[in-house]
């Protein structure tokens, strides 16, 4: 079972990174896609990933159920700027700043790729917006409202028009300027 989990988890995170890379390339951010989630190959993250691997959702969820926390998640969010949690500083004057453009773009690609990988053939263009809307209340106070509006707008457009029409450099830049730039 352990060997199977090692192989399957490695394939899963590598496939996820590949999809993020392709989406980031569409948006003019190949470097972000190339560097995306490299920390998942560290032993802290990979070890927990194989221990709690299920294949249908993140092992982090299973670790949190079993232990009440995930060492992999604590490691991951502190090293990857495309996660809103990276930007939280409760003692700062602005505890949740607007996420800079390149990381906000990577965040969109990450969310879409995660849905595509975990849902497989069942993924639809509406899936990620639905997932985001269900998770939104949990995001309160963990993401800047402008960044939240940006993500919602992009995922709404993906649900309406699909990835190919929505994910263009011009479209994403316009959304970011509309919702995030001061």
Short mmCIF file of C-alpha atoms in Angstrom, two decimals:
data_model
loop_
_atom_site.label_atom_id
_atom_site.label_comp_id
_atom_site.label_asym_id
_atom_site.label_seq_id
_atom_site.Cartn_x
_atom_site.Cartn_y
_atom_site.Cartn_z
CA UNK A 1 0.00 0.00 0.00
CA UNK A 2 2.80 2.42 0.88
CA UNK A 3 4.56 1.96 -2.47
CA UNK A 4 1.27 2.47 -4.28
CA UNK A 5 0.66 5.70 -2.31
CA UNK A 6 4.16 6.96 -3.12
CA UNK A 7 3.66 6.38 -6.83
CA UNK A 8 0.08 7.66 -6.97
CA UNK A 9 0.76 10.77 -4.88
CA UNK A 10 3.84 11.59 -6.96
CA UNK A 11 1.80 11.23 -10.16
CA UNK A 12 -1.03 13.35 -8.73
CA UNK A 13 1.11 16.31 -7.67
CA UNK A 14 3.17 16.15 -10.85
CA UNK A 15 0.03 16.11 -13.01
CA UNK A 16 -1.38 19.03 -10.98
CA UNK A 17 1.83 21.02 -11.47
CA UNK A 18 1.72 20.30 -15.22
CA UNK A 19 -1.84 21.65 -15.53
CA UNK A 20 -0.93 24.74 -13.48
CA UNK A 21 2.10 25.27 -15.71
CA UNK A 22 0.01 25.13 -18.88
CA UNK A 23 -2.58 27.55 -17.44
CA UNK A 24 0.12 29.92 -16.19
CA UNK A 25 1.71 29.89 -19.66
CA UNK A 26 -1.62 30.97 -21.17
CA UNK A 27 -1.55 33.94 -18.82
CA UNK A 28 2.03 34.95 -19.52
CA UNK A 29 3.38 33.59 -16.23
CA UNK A 30 5.44 30.50 -17.23
CA UNK A 31 7.95 31.05 -14.42
CA UNK A 32 5.17 30.94 -11.79
CA UNK A 33 3.89 27.73 -13.36
CA UNK A 34 7.36 26.18 -13.43
CA UNK A 35 8.00 26.94 -9.75
CA UNK A 36 4.47 26.07 -8.65
CA UNK A 37 4.23 23.79 -5.60
CA UNK A 38 7.82 22.55 -5.66
CA UNK A 39 7.58 22.31 -1.87
CA UNK A 40 5.18 19.36 -2.33
CA UNK A 41 8.25 17.25 -3.12
CA UNK A 42 9.88 18.10 0.24
CA UNK A 43 9.69 15.30 2.80
CA UNK A 44 7.53 17.40 5.15
CA UNK A 45 4.78 17.64 2.53
CA UNK A 46 5.38 14.49 0.50
CA UNK A 47 5.62 12.25 3.58
CA UNK A 48 2.27 13.41 4.94
CA UNK A 49 0.87 13.25 1.41
CA UNK A 50 1.63 9.55 1.08
CA UNK A 51 0.47 8.76 4.61
CA UNK A 52 -2.95 10.35 4.03
CA UNK A 53 -3.26 9.81 0.27
CA UNK A 54 -6.83 9.09 -0.92
CA UNK A 55 -6.73 10.28 -4.54
CA UNK A 56 -10.08 12.10 -4.59
CA UNK A 57 -9.10 15.13 -2.52
CA UNK A 58 -6.11 16.61 -0.76
CA UNK A 59 -4.31 14.47 1.82
CA UNK A 60 -4.14 17.65 3.92
CA UNK A 61 -7.88 17.29 4.59
CA UNK A 62 -7.34 13.73 5.83
CA UNK A 63 -4.40 14.74 8.04
CA UNK A 64 -6.50 17.49 9.62
CA UNK A 65 -9.29 14.98 10.31
CA UNK A 66 -6.86 12.52 11.90
CA UNK A 67 -4.61 14.90 13.84
CA UNK A 68 -6.45 18.20 14.01
CA UNK A 69 -3.77 19.91 11.92
CA UNK A 70 -1.57 19.27 8.91
CA UNK A 71 2.17 19.75 9.17
CA UNK A 72 2.30 19.65 5.36
CA UNK A 73 -0.20 22.52 5.10
CA UNK A 74 1.67 24.63 7.66
CA UNK A 75 4.84 24.05 5.64
CA UNK A 76 3.14 24.60 2.27
CA UNK A 77 1.26 27.83 2.97
CA UNK A 78 4.37 29.43 4.45
CA UNK A 79 6.38 28.87 1.27
CA UNK A 80 3.90 29.39 -1.53
CA UNK A 81 2.78 32.95 -2.24
CA UNK A 82 -0.19 31.83 -4.34
CA UNK A 83 -2.02 30.90 -1.14
CA UNK A 84 -3.97 33.64 0.62
CA UNK A 85 -2.78 32.27 3.96
CA UNK A 86 0.81 33.18 3.04
CA UNK A 87 -0.18 36.85 3.14
CA UNK A 88 -1.91 36.89 6.53
CA UNK A 89 -0.23 38.88 9.28
CA UNK A 90 -2.72 39.47 12.07
CA UNK A 91 -0.45 42.01 13.79
CA UNK A 92 0.07 44.16 10.67
CA UNK A 93 -1.93 47.35 10.02
CA UNK A 94 -3.49 45.54 7.05
CA UNK A 95 -3.63 41.86 8.06
CA UNK A 96 -4.71 40.68 4.58
CA UNK A 97 -3.09 42.76 1.84
CA UNK A 98 -4.04 42.52 -1.83
CA UNK A 99 -2.16 39.60 -3.32
CA UNK A 100 0.26 40.81 -6.02
CA UNK A 101 -0.73 40.10 -9.63
CA UNK A 102 1.64 37.24 -10.42
CA UNK A 103 0.60 35.27 -7.32
CA UNK A 104 -3.10 36.03 -7.79
CA UNK A 105 -2.81 34.66 -11.35
CA UNK A 106 -1.05 31.56 -10.05
CA UNK A 107 -3.80 31.18 -7.42
CA UNK A 108 -6.47 31.13 -10.15
CA UNK A 109 -4.49 28.53 -12.11
CA UNK A 110 -3.99 26.47 -8.95
CA UNK A 111 -7.69 26.47 -8.08
CA UNK A 112 -8.72 25.48 -11.60
CA UNK A 113 -6.05 22.78 -11.87
CA UNK A 114 -6.97 21.28 -8.49
CA UNK A 115 -10.60 20.97 -9.55
CA UNK A 116 -9.63 19.50 -12.91
CA UNK A 117 -7.27 16.94 -11.38
CA UNK A 118 -9.49 15.81 -8.51
CA UNK A 119 -12.73 15.81 -10.54
CA UNK A 120 -11.20 14.27 -13.65
CA UNK A 121 -13.85 13.53 -16.28
CA UNK A 122 -16.53 14.96 -13.99
CA UNK A 123 -15.00 18.46 -14.04
CA UNK A 124 -17.17 21.15 -15.63
CA UNK A 125 -16.48 24.82 -16.27
CA UNK A 126 -18.94 25.63 -13.46
CA UNK A 127 -17.26 23.38 -10.90
CA UNK A 128 -14.65 25.75 -9.52
CA UNK A 129 -17.08 28.64 -9.02
CA UNK A 130 -19.44 26.33 -7.14
CA UNK A 131 -16.58 25.04 -4.99
CA UNK A 132 -15.36 28.60 -4.36
CA UNK A 133 -18.82 29.78 -3.36
CA UNK A 134 -19.16 26.89 -0.91
CA UNK A 135 -15.74 27.66 0.58
CA UNK A 136 -16.17 31.43 0.57
CA UNK A 137 -17.50 31.79 4.10
CA UNK A 138 -14.46 29.90 5.37
CA UNK A 139 -12.28 32.46 3.57
CA UNK A 140 -13.70 35.42 5.49
CA UNK A 141 -10.91 37.31 7.24
CA UNK A 142 -8.33 35.13 5.46
CA UNK A 143 -8.22 36.94 2.13
CA UNK A 144 -8.37 40.55 1.10
CA UNK A 145 -11.90 41.45 -0.11
CA UNK A 146 -10.46 42.85 -3.35
CA UNK A 147 -8.54 39.66 -4.05
CA UNK A 148 -11.68 37.69 -3.20
CA UNK A 149 -13.68 39.77 -5.70
CA UNK A 150 -11.01 39.18 -8.36
CA UNK A 151 -11.13 35.40 -7.86
CA UNK A 152 -14.93 35.37 -7.86
CA UNK A 153 -15.09 37.43 -11.05
CA UNK A 154 -12.62 35.18 -12.90
CA UNK A 155 -14.28 31.95 -11.77
CA UNK A 156 -17.69 33.37 -12.69
CA UNK A 157 -16.39 34.17 -16.17
CA UNK A 158 -14.90 30.67 -16.48
CA UNK A 159 -18.30 29.22 -15.50
CA UNK A 160 -19.98 31.34 -18.19
CA UNK A 161 -17.47 31.18 -21.05
CA UNK A 162 -14.99 28.40 -20.24
CA UNK A 163 -11.27 28.42 -19.63
CA UNK A 164 -10.07 29.12 -23.16
CA UNK A 165 -12.15 32.28 -23.61
CA UNK A 166 -11.57 33.56 -20.07
CA UNK A 167 -7.92 32.80 -19.43
CA UNK A 168 -6.15 35.27 -21.64
CA UNK A 169 -3.49 37.73 -20.51
CA UNK A 170 -5.72 40.64 -21.49
CA UNK A 171 -8.82 39.38 -19.66
CA UNK A 172 -7.04 38.49 -16.45
CA UNK A 173 -5.14 41.78 -16.39
CA UNK A 174 -8.44 43.67 -16.84
CA UNK A 175 -10.07 41.74 -14.00
CA UNK A 176 -7.10 42.36 -11.73
CA UNK A 177 -7.02 46.07 -12.54
CA UNK A 178 -10.77 46.33 -11.97
CA UNK A 179 -10.82 44.59 -8.61
CA UNK A 180 -7.35 44.85 -7.12
CA UNK A 181 -5.45 47.87 -8.29
CA UNK A 182 -5.83 50.97 -6.22
#
